[in-house]
Amino acid sequence: MSDSPKREHWGSKIGFILAAAGSAVGLGNMWKFPYLAGENGGAAFVLVYLGCIIILGLPIMIAEIVIGRHTEKDPVGAFKIIGTGPWTLVGYLGVASGFFIMTYYSVVGGWTIGYLVKSVSGALCSISGSADAEQLFESFIGSPSEMVFYHFLFIGATVFIVILGVAKGIERFSMVLMPLLFILLIILIIRGLTLPGALDGLRFYLRPDFSKITTKVVIEALGQCFFSLSLGMGAMITYGSYLNKKDKILNSSLKIVGLDTLAAFLAGMAIFPAVFAVGMTPKMGPGLTFNILPVVFSRMPYGAVFAAMFFLLLFIAALTSSMSLVQVVVAYFTDEKGFSRTKSVLTAGGLIFLLGIPAALSFGVMKDVKIFLGNTYFDFMDMLTSIYMLPIGGFLIAICLGFKYGLHNTMHELDPDTNSFYLKEIWAFTIKYISPVILLAIVLYFGVYKMIVG
Ligand code: PHE
């Protein structure tokens, strides 16, 4: 109810920035960005990525926060105001994306807790080599009881924080967890860089090679920046809906985007020097994190301590992201259905837990159950959300704001930010003409071309 004076607000500007950066900094930063950079031109890729952030990430980030603060609603409520009619479906698409992403995200979140436990118990550092590490991981993710248990634990941790409220839960925890995340990253970087042979890792990660920058690499960077910034599903609409009217959106967006990019960049600095120092070769994604890094830690002095720090870091990154995913669903229940906060959080948490069970079992008892094009439930949810739902959501957000509602209706949200007519005009032009084209290209490339050609 926009006429209700009671909408909760963030306690402080920095609280909002850290919560939103917490949403953005997640598993995407820790296990995808570093590898994409290392494989695709190092420093040259980092430059391309910065370009993607500026032309795609930042404008959509601003647009989502503007929509949120303007309407003071969850994504469905927001689109009832700025879109009306069938446009409301864009809001539902966002809430559904929150649900679907959570079903597999919380499974991986559970893995981080499991590996944190294994680091502390010493089980992780007693492995003898990569075959051993692989076997440990396979038997871990193949165990239905452990998977469901950790999936439950991770959702439980998220629910515990979100139930406390936006300012008292999400904000308060982000104010502690985000600085801790950066401290852990810096300790791990220092550890990695001081190992003999670390420079080879830096060379792999950062050696600039512009010949690797192809159209394909640029589109991958665009897709990665979109997922990494939590865009396209209304997470930033929801967080923006609790933003004080006096806070500056452009300035805050720059900080959120900056922190996300910094965290992604630092993750590579923490990982590759250590991987190369112990003579391993990096892999992408879960393979790197759960198969290679345990070997690295087991060969490093005080490895168990650094392993525990690393998996704590991953857990924090995943947790602050999942808080935002759950909050989108919770905001929908409170704003649209009139549920109390507790009822909304418990309903959302319960549904996500149930919908996530097949994802938790996707590497064990359900590994032969293929949903679509040979994908397990886990892979299907990942594919459905990251290559279809988020870019399509982003496309529709830009079109709806640019053409249906009209940017002039929301320009005053940017007023205190900037008096520069040109800056606003550039943003408006980007939202109307550039962002939709880029997002369509992402869907066509990942969702159509790559599906067919492979
Ligand atoms: N940005 C998160 C990451 O990098 C993922 C995410 C996507 C979180 C969409 C919320 C919404 O891992």
Coordinates of C-alpha atoms and ligand atoms in Angstrom, one line a residue:
M1 CA 0.0 0.0 0.0
S2 CA 1.8 3.1 -1.2
D3 CA -0.5 5.3 0.9
S4 CA 0.7 3.4 4.0
P5 CA 3.3 5.5 5.9
K6 CA 4.6 2.4 7.5
R7 CA 7.0 1.1 4.9
E8 CA 10.2 0.0 6.6
H9 CA 13.4 1.8 5.7
W10 CA 17.1 1.0 5.8
G11 CA 18.6 2.4 9.0
S12 CA 21.5 4.1 7.1
K13 CA 22.8 4.8 3.6
I14 CA 25.8 2.6 4.2
G15 CA 23.5 -0.1 5.4
F16 CA 21.6 -0.1 2.1
I17 CA 24.9 -0.1 0.1
L18 CA 26.3 -3.0 2.0
A19 CA 23.1 -5.0 1.8
A20 CA 22.8 -4.4 -1.9
A21 CA 26.5 -5.2 -2.4
G22 CA 25.9 -8.3 -0.3
S23 CA 23.2 -9.4 -2.7
A24 CA 25.5 -8.7 -5.7
V25 CA 28.7 -10.3 -4.2
G26 CA 27.9 -14.0 -4.3
L27 CA 29.0 -17.3 -5.7
G28 CA 29.1 -15.7 -9.2
N29 CA 32.0 -13.5 -8.1
M30 CA 33.9 -16.2 -6.3
W31 CA 33.8 -19.0 -8.8
K32 CA 32.9 -17.7 -12.2
F33 CA 34.5 -14.3 -12.7
P34 CA 38.1 -15.3 -11.8
Y35 CA 38.0 -18.2 -14.2
L36 CA 36.4 -16.2 -17.0
A37 CA 39.0 -13.6 -16.6
G38 CA 41.9 -16.1 -16.5
E39 CA 40.8 -17.9 -19.6
N40 CA 39.7 -15.0 -21.6
G41 CA 42.5 -12.5 -21.8
G42 CA 43.2 -11.6 -18.1
A43 CA 43.6 -7.9 -17.7
A44 CA 42.1 -7.3 -21.1
F45 CA 39.0 -9.2 -19.9
V46 CA 38.8 -7.1 -16.8
L47 CA 38.7 -4.0 -18.9
V48 CA 36.0 -5.4 -21.1
Y49 CA 34.1 -6.4 -18.0
L50 CA 34.4 -2.8 -16.6
G51 CA 32.9 -1.6 -20.0
C52 CA 30.0 -4.1 -19.6
I53 CA 29.3 -2.8 -16.1
I54 CA 29.2 0.8 -17.4
I55 CA 27.0 0.2 -20.4
L56 CA 24.7 -2.5 -19.1
G57 CA 25.1 -3.1 -15.3
L58 CA 25.0 0.4 -13.9
P59 CA 22.1 1.7 -16.0
I60 CA 19.9 -1.3 -15.1
M61 CA 21.0 -1.1 -11.4
I62 CA 19.9 2.5 -11.3
A63 CA 16.6 1.7 -13.1
E64 CA 15.7 -1.1 -10.6
I65 CA 16.5 1.1 -7.6
V66 CA 14.5 4.0 -9.1
I67 CA 11.5 1.7 -9.7
G68 CA 11.7 0.3 -6.2
R69 CA 12.0 3.7 -4.4
H70 CA 9.4 5.3 -6.7
T71 CA 6.7 2.6 -6.0
E72 CA 7.8 1.5 -2.6
K73 CA 6.6 -2.0 -3.5
D74 CA 7.7 -5.6 -4.1
P75 CA 8.3 -6.3 -7.9
V76 CA 4.7 -7.4 -8.5
G77 CA 3.3 -4.3 -6.8
A78 CA 5.8 -2.1 -8.6
F79 CA 4.7 -3.4 -12.0
K80 CA 1.1 -2.9 -11.1
I81 CA 2.0 0.7 -10.8
I82 CA 4.5 1.3 -13.6
G83 CA 3.2 -1.3 -16.0
T84 CA -0.4 -2.2 -15.2
G85 CA -2.3 -5.0 -17.0
P86 CA -0.1 -7.7 -18.5
W87 CA 3.0 -5.9 -17.5
T88 CA 2.3 -7.1 -13.9
L89 CA 3.6 -10.4 -15.2
V90 CA 7.1 -8.9 -15.2
G91 CA 6.8 -8.7 -11.4
Y92 CA 5.7 -12.3 -11.2
L93 CA 8.6 -13.3 -13.4
G94 CA 10.9 -11.7 -10.9
V95 CA 9.4 -13.3 -7.8
A96 CA 9.4 -16.7 -9.6
S97 CA 13.1 -16.1 -10.4
G98 CA 13.9 -15.5 -6.8
F99 CA 12.2 -18.8 -5.9
F100 CA 13.9 -20.8 -8.6
I101 CA 17.4 -19.3 -8.1
M102 CA 17.1 -20.0 -4.4
T103 CA 16.3 -23.7 -5.0
Y104 CA 19.8 -24.4 -6.3
Y105 CA 21.7 -21.5 -4.8
S106 CA 20.8 -22.8 -1.3
V107 CA 22.2 -26.3 -2.3
V108 CA 25.5 -24.8 -3.1
G109 CA 25.2 -22.6 0.0
G110 CA 24.9 -25.9 1.9
W111 CA 28.0 -27.2 0.3
T112 CA 29.9 -24.2 1.7
I113 CA 28.7 -25.0 5.2
G114 CA 29.6 -28.7 4.7
Y115 CA 33.1 -27.8 3.5
L116 CA 33.5 -25.3 6.4
V117 CA 32.7 -28.2 8.8
K118 CA 35.2 -30.4 6.9
S119 CA 37.9 -27.8 7.2
V120 CA 37.4 -27.3 10.9
S121 CA 37.2 -31.0 11.6
G122 CA 40.5 -31.6 9.6
A123 CA 38.9 -34.0 7.1
L124 CA 39.6 -31.6 4.2
C125 CA 43.3 -31.2 4.8
S126 CA 44.0 -34.9 5.2
I127 CA 43.3 -35.6 1.6
S128 CA 46.3 -36.9 -0.4
G129 CA 45.7 -35.4 -3.9
S130 CA 43.2 -34.4 -6.5
A131 CA 41.7 -37.9 -7.0
D132 CA 41.1 -38.0 -3.2
A133 CA 39.6 -34.5 -3.3
E134 CA 37.3 -35.5 -6.1
Q135 CA 36.2 -38.6 -4.4
L136 CA 35.5 -36.6 -1.2
F137 CA 33.4 -34.1 -3.1
E138 CA 31.5 -36.8 -5.2
S139 CA 30.6 -38.8 -2.1
F140 CA 29.5 -35.6 -0.3
I141 CA 27.2 -34.3 -3.0
G142 CA 26.0 -37.8 -3.7
S143 CA 24.8 -38.3 -0.1
P144 CA 21.1 -37.5 0.1
S145 CA 21.0 -37.1 3.8
E146 CA 24.0 -34.7 4.0
M147 CA 22.7 -32.7 1.0
V148 CA 19.2 -32.2 2.4
F149 CA 20.6 -31.4 5.8
Y150 CA 22.9 -28.7 4.6
H151 CA 20.4 -27.3 2.2
F152 CA 18.0 -27.1 5.2
L153 CA 20.7 -25.5 7.3
F154 CA 21.5 -22.9 4.7
I155 CA 17.9 -21.9 4.3
G156 CA 17.5 -21.9 8.0
A157 CA 20.4 -19.4 8.4
T158 CA 18.8 -17.2 5.7
V159 CA 15.4 -17.4 7.3
F160 CA 16.8 -16.6 10.7
I161 CA 18.2 -13.3 9.4
V162 CA 15.4 -12.3 7.1
I163 CA 12.7 -12.9 9.7
L164 CA 14.4 -10.2 11.9
G165 CA 13.5 -7.6 9.3
V166 CA 15.0 -5.4 6.6
A167 CA 16.9 -3.0 8.9
K168 CA 17.3 -5.3 12.0
G169 CA 18.1 -8.4 10.1
I170 CA 19.4 -8.0 6.6
E171 CA 21.1 -4.6 7.2
R172 CA 22.5 -5.4 10.5
F173 CA 24.1 -8.7 9.3
S174 CA 25.3 -7.1 6.1
M175 CA 27.1 -4.4 8.1
V176 CA 29.1 -7.1 9.8
L177 CA 29.4 -9.7 7.1
M178 CA 30.5 -7.6 4.2
P179 CA 33.5 -6.0 5.9
L180 CA 34.4 -9.5 7.2
L181 CA 34.2 -10.8 3.7
F182 CA 36.7 -8.2 2.4
I183 CA 39.0 -8.9 5.4
L184 CA 39.0 -12.6 4.7
L185 CA 39.7 -12.0 1.0
I186 CA 42.7 -9.8 1.8
I187 CA 44.1 -12.3 4.3
L188 CA 43.8 -15.0 1.6
I189 CA 45.4 -12.8 -1.0
I190 CA 48.4 -12.2 1.2
R191 CA 48.7 -15.9 2.0
G192 CA 48.5 -16.8 -1.7
L193 CA 50.9 -14.2 -2.9
T194 CA 53.6 -15.0 -0.4
L195 CA 53.7 -18.7 -1.5
P196 CA 56.7 -19.5 -3.7
G197 CA 55.7 -19.7 -7.3
A198 CA 52.6 -17.5 -6.8
L199 CA 53.5 -15.2 -9.7
D200 CA 52.6 -17.8 -12.3
G201 CA 49.1 -17.6 -11.0
L202 CA 49.0 -13.9 -11.3
R203 CA 50.3 -14.2 -14.8
F204 CA 47.5 -16.7 -15.7
Y205 CA 44.9 -14.4 -14.1
L206 CA 46.0 -11.0 -15.4
R207 CA 48.3 -11.3 -18.3
P208 CA 46.6 -9.0 -20.8
D209 CA 45.8 -10.6 -24.1
F210 CA 43.6 -8.6 -26.3
S211 CA 43.5 -11.2 -29.0
K212 CA 41.3 -13.3 -26.8
I213 CA 38.6 -10.7 -26.8
T214 CA 36.0 -11.9 -29.3
T215 CA 32.3 -11.2 -29.6
K216 CA 31.6 -14.4 -27.7
V217 CA 33.8 -13.2 -24.8
V218 CA 32.1 -9.8 -24.7
I219 CA 28.6 -11.4 -24.6
E220 CA 29.8 -13.8 -21.8
A221 CA 31.1 -10.8 -19.9
L222 CA 27.8 -9.0 -20.3
G223 CA 25.9 -12.0 -19.1
Q224 CA 28.2 -12.5 -16.1
C225 CA 27.9 -8.8 -15.1
F226 CA 24.2 -9.0 -15.2
F227 CA 24.0 -12.1 -12.9
S228 CA 26.7 -10.9 -10.7
L229 CA 24.9 -7.6 -10.0
S230 CA 21.7 -9.5 -9.1
L231 CA 19.8 -7.7 -11.9
G232 CA 16.7 -8.7 -13.9
M233 CA 14.5 -10.2 -11.1
G234 CA 13.7 -7.3 -8.9
A235 CA 16.1 -7.9 -6.1
M236 CA 17.3 -4.3 -6.5
I237 CA 13.7 -3.1 -6.9
T238 CA 12.9 -4.7 -3.6
Y239 CA 15.9 -3.3 -1.8
G240 CA 15.3 0.1 -3.5
S241 CA 11.8 0.1 -2.1
Y242 CA 13.1 0.5 1.4
L243 CA 15.5 3.3 0.4
N244 CA 15.1 6.7 2.1
K245 CA 13.9 9.4 -0.3
K246 CA 16.9 11.6 0.5
D247 CA 19.5 9.0 -0.4
K248 CA 21.2 9.4 -3.7
I249 CA 20.6 6.6 -6.2
L250 CA 23.3 7.3 -8.7
N251 CA 26.0 7.6 -6.0
S252 CA 24.8 4.5 -4.2
S253 CA 24.6 2.5 -7.4
L254 CA 28.2 3.4 -8.2
K255 CA 29.3 2.1 -4.9
I256 CA 27.4 -1.2 -5.1
V257 CA 28.7 -1.9 -8.6
G258 CA 32.2 -0.9 -7.5
L259 CA 32.2 -3.2 -4.5
D260 CA 30.8 -6.1 -6.6
T261 CA 33.5 -5.7 -9.2
L262 CA 36.2 -5.3 -6.5
A263 CA 35.2 -8.5 -4.8
A264 CA 35.2 -10.4 -8.1
F265 CA 38.6 -9.1 -9.0
L266 CA 40.0 -9.9 -5.5
A267 CA 38.6 -13.4 -5.6
G268 CA 40.9 -14.2 -8.5
M269 CA 43.9 -12.6 -6.7
A270 CA 43.1 -14.9 -3.7
I271 CA 42.7 -18.1 -5.7
F272 CA 45.1 -18.3 -8.7
P273 CA 48.4 -17.6 -7.0
A274 CA 47.7 -20.3 -4.5
V275 CA 46.6 -22.8 -7.1
F276 CA 49.7 -22.3 -9.2
A277 CA 52.0 -22.2 -6.2
V278 CA 51.2 -25.8 -5.4
G279 CA 51.4 -26.8 -9.1
M280 CA 47.7 -27.3 -9.9
T281 CA 45.8 -26.1 -12.9
P282 CA 42.6 -24.2 -12.4
K283 CA 39.2 -25.3 -13.5
M284 CA 36.0 -23.4 -13.7
G285 CA 33.2 -23.3 -11.1
P286 CA 32.5 -26.0 -8.5
G287 CA 35.4 -28.1 -9.8
L288 CA 37.9 -25.3 -8.8
T289 CA 36.3 -24.6 -5.5
F290 CA 35.6 -28.1 -4.2
N291 CA 38.1 -30.3 -6.1
I292 CA 41.2 -28.2 -6.6
L293 CA 41.3 -25.8 -3.7
P294 CA 41.2 -28.5 -1.0
V295 CA 44.3 -30.0 -2.5
V296 CA 45.9 -26.5 -2.5
F297 CA 45.0 -26.0 1.2
S298 CA 46.2 -29.5 2.1
R299 CA 49.7 -28.6 0.7
M300 CA 50.0 -25.2 2.4
P301 CA 51.3 -24.5 5.9
Y302 CA 48.3 -24.0 8.2
G303 CA 46.1 -25.1 5.3
A304 CA 43.2 -26.0 7.6
V305 CA 43.0 -22.5 8.9
F306 CA 43.0 -20.9 5.4
A307 CA 40.6 -23.5 4.2
A308 CA 38.2 -22.6 7.0
M309 CA 38.6 -18.9 6.1
F310 CA 38.0 -19.6 2.5
F311 CA 34.8 -21.6 3.0
L312 CA 33.6 -19.1 5.5
L313 CA 34.1 -16.4 2.9
L314 CA 32.1 -18.4 0.4
F315 CA 29.4 -19.0 2.9
I316 CA 29.1 -15.3 3.7
A317 CA 29.0 -14.4 0.0
A318 CA 26.2 -17.0 -0.6
L319 CA 24.3 -16.0 2.5
T320 CA 24.1 -12.3 1.8
S321 CA 22.9 -13.1 -1.7
S322 CA 20.3 -15.5 -0.6
M323 CA 18.9 -13.0 1.9
S324 CA 18.0 -10.8 -1.1
L325 CA 16.5 -13.6 -3.0
V326 CA 14.3 -14.6 -0.1
Q327 CA 13.4 -11.0 0.6
V328 CA 12.0 -10.6 -2.9
V329 CA 9.6 -13.4 -2.2
V330 CA 8.9 -12.2 1.3
A331 CA 8.1 -8.7 0.1
Y332 CA 5.6 -10.2 -2.4
F333 CA 3.8 -12.0 0.4
T334 CA 3.7 -9.0 2.7
D335 CA 2.9 -6.4 0.2
E336 CA 0.5 -8.3 -2.1
K337 CA -0.9 -10.9 0.2
G338 CA -0.9 -9.0 3.4
F339 CA 0.9 -11.8 5.3
S340 CA 2.8 -10.9 8.5
R341 CA 6.6 -10.8 8.1
T342 CA 7.0 -14.0 10.1
K343 CA 4.4 -15.9 8.1
S344 CA 5.9 -14.6 4.8
V345 CA 9.4 -15.7 5.7
L346 CA 8.3 -19.1 6.9
T347 CA 6.1 -19.7 3.9
A348 CA 8.9 -18.6 1.5
G349 CA 11.5 -20.6 3.4
G350 CA 9.3 -23.7 3.5
L351 CA 8.4 -23.6 -0.2
I352 CA 12.0 -23.0 -1.2
F353 CA 13.2 -25.9 1.0
L354 CA 10.7 -28.2 -0.7
L355 CA 11.3 -27.0 -4.2
G356 CA 15.0 -27.3 -3.5
I357 CA 15.0 -30.9 -2.5
P358 CA 15.2 -32.3 -6.1
A359 CA 18.1 -29.9 -6.6
A360 CA 19.8 -31.2 -3.5
L361 CA 19.4 -34.7 -4.8
S362 CA 20.5 -33.9 -8.3
F363 CA 24.0 -35.3 -7.8
G364 CA 22.9 -38.5 -6.0
V365 CA 19.7 -40.4 -6.2
M366 CA 18.2 -38.0 -8.9
K367 CA 21.3 -37.7 -11.1
D368 CA 19.7 -39.7 -13.9
V369 CA 16.5 -37.8 -13.8
K370 CA 16.8 -35.4 -16.8
I371 CA 14.3 -32.6 -17.1
F372 CA 15.2 -30.8 -20.3
L373 CA 17.9 -31.3 -22.9
G374 CA 19.7 -33.8 -20.7
N375 CA 19.8 -31.5 -17.7
T376 CA 19.3 -32.5 -14.1
Y377 CA 16.8 -30.5 -12.0
F378 CA 19.7 -28.5 -10.5
D379 CA 21.2 -27.6 -13.9
F380 CA 17.8 -26.9 -15.4
M381 CA 17.0 -24.4 -12.6
D382 CA 20.4 -22.7 -13.1
M383 CA 20.0 -22.6 -16.9
L384 CA 16.4 -21.4 -16.8
T385 CA 17.1 -18.5 -14.4
S386 CA 20.5 -17.3 -15.5
I387 CA 20.1 -17.5 -19.2
Y388 CA 16.4 -17.0 -19.7
M389 CA 14.6 -15.5 -16.8
L390 CA 17.1 -12.8 -15.7
P391 CA 18.0 -11.3 -19.1
I392 CA 14.3 -11.5 -20.2
G393 CA 13.3 -9.9 -16.9
G394 CA 15.9 -7.1 -17.5
F395 CA 14.8 -6.6 -21.0
L396 CA 11.1 -6.2 -19.9
I397 CA 12.1 -3.9 -17.0
A398 CA 14.0 -1.6 -19.4
I399 CA 11.2 -1.6 -22.0
C400 CA 8.4 -1.0 -19.4
L401 CA 10.2 1.8 -17.7
G402 CA 11.4 3.4 -21.0
F403 CA 8.3 3.1 -23.1
K404 CA 5.3 2.2 -21.0
Y405 CA 5.7 4.2 -17.9
G406 CA 8.0 6.8 -19.3
L407 CA 11.3 7.8 -17.8
H408 CA 10.2 11.4 -17.2
N409 CA 7.8 10.0 -14.5
T410 CA 10.7 8.8 -12.5
M411 CA 13.4 11.3 -13.3
H412 CA 12.8 13.2 -10.0
E413 CA 14.1 10.1 -8.2
L414 CA 17.5 11.0 -9.6
D415 CA 17.1 14.7 -9.0
P416 CA 19.2 15.2 -5.9
D417 CA 21.8 13.0 -7.5
T418 CA 22.7 15.0 -10.5
N419 CA 21.9 18.3 -12.0
S420 CA 23.6 17.3 -15.1
F421 CA 21.0 17.2 -17.9
Y422 CA 23.4 15.2 -20.0
L423 CA 23.9 12.4 -17.5
K424 CA 20.2 11.9 -17.2
E425 CA 19.7 12.0 -20.9
I426 CA 22.5 9.4 -21.4
W427 CA 20.9 7.1 -18.8
A428 CA 17.5 7.5 -20.4
F429 CA 18.8 6.8 -23.8
T430 CA 20.7 3.7 -22.6
I431 CA 17.6 2.3 -20.8
K432 CA 15.4 2.8 -23.9
Y433 CA 17.7 1.8 -26.7
I434 CA 20.9 0.2 -25.6
S435 CA 20.0 -2.1 -22.6
P436 CA 17.1 -3.9 -24.4
V437 CA 19.3 -4.6 -27.4
I438 CA 22.2 -6.0 -25.3
L439 CA 19.8 -8.1 -23.2
L440 CA 18.1 -9.5 -26.2
A441 CA 21.6 -10.4 -27.6
I442 CA 22.4 -12.2 -24.4
V443 CA 19.2 -14.3 -24.5
L444 CA 19.7 -15.1 -28.2
Y445 CA 23.3 -16.0 -27.7
F446 CA 23.0 -18.1 -24.5
G447 CA 19.4 -19.2 -24.8
V448 CA 19.2 -19.9 -28.5
Y449 CA 22.5 -20.0 -30.4
K450 CA 24.5 -21.9 -27.7
M451 CA 21.6 -24.3 -27.1
I452 CA 21.7 -25.3 -30.7
V453 CA 25.3 -25.1 -31.6
G454 CA 26.6 -26.0 -28.2
Ligands
PHE1 N1 24.6 -11.8 -7.6 C1 24.6 -13.1 -7.0 C2 26.0 -13.8 -7.3 O1 26.9 -13.2 -7.9 C3 23.5 -14.0 -7.5 C4 22.2 -13.4 -7.5 C5 21.4 -13.2 -8.7 C6 21.6 -13.0 -6.3 C7 20.2 -12.6 -8.6 C8 20.4 -12.4 -6.2 C9 19.7 -12.2 -7.4 O2 26.2 -14.9 -7.0

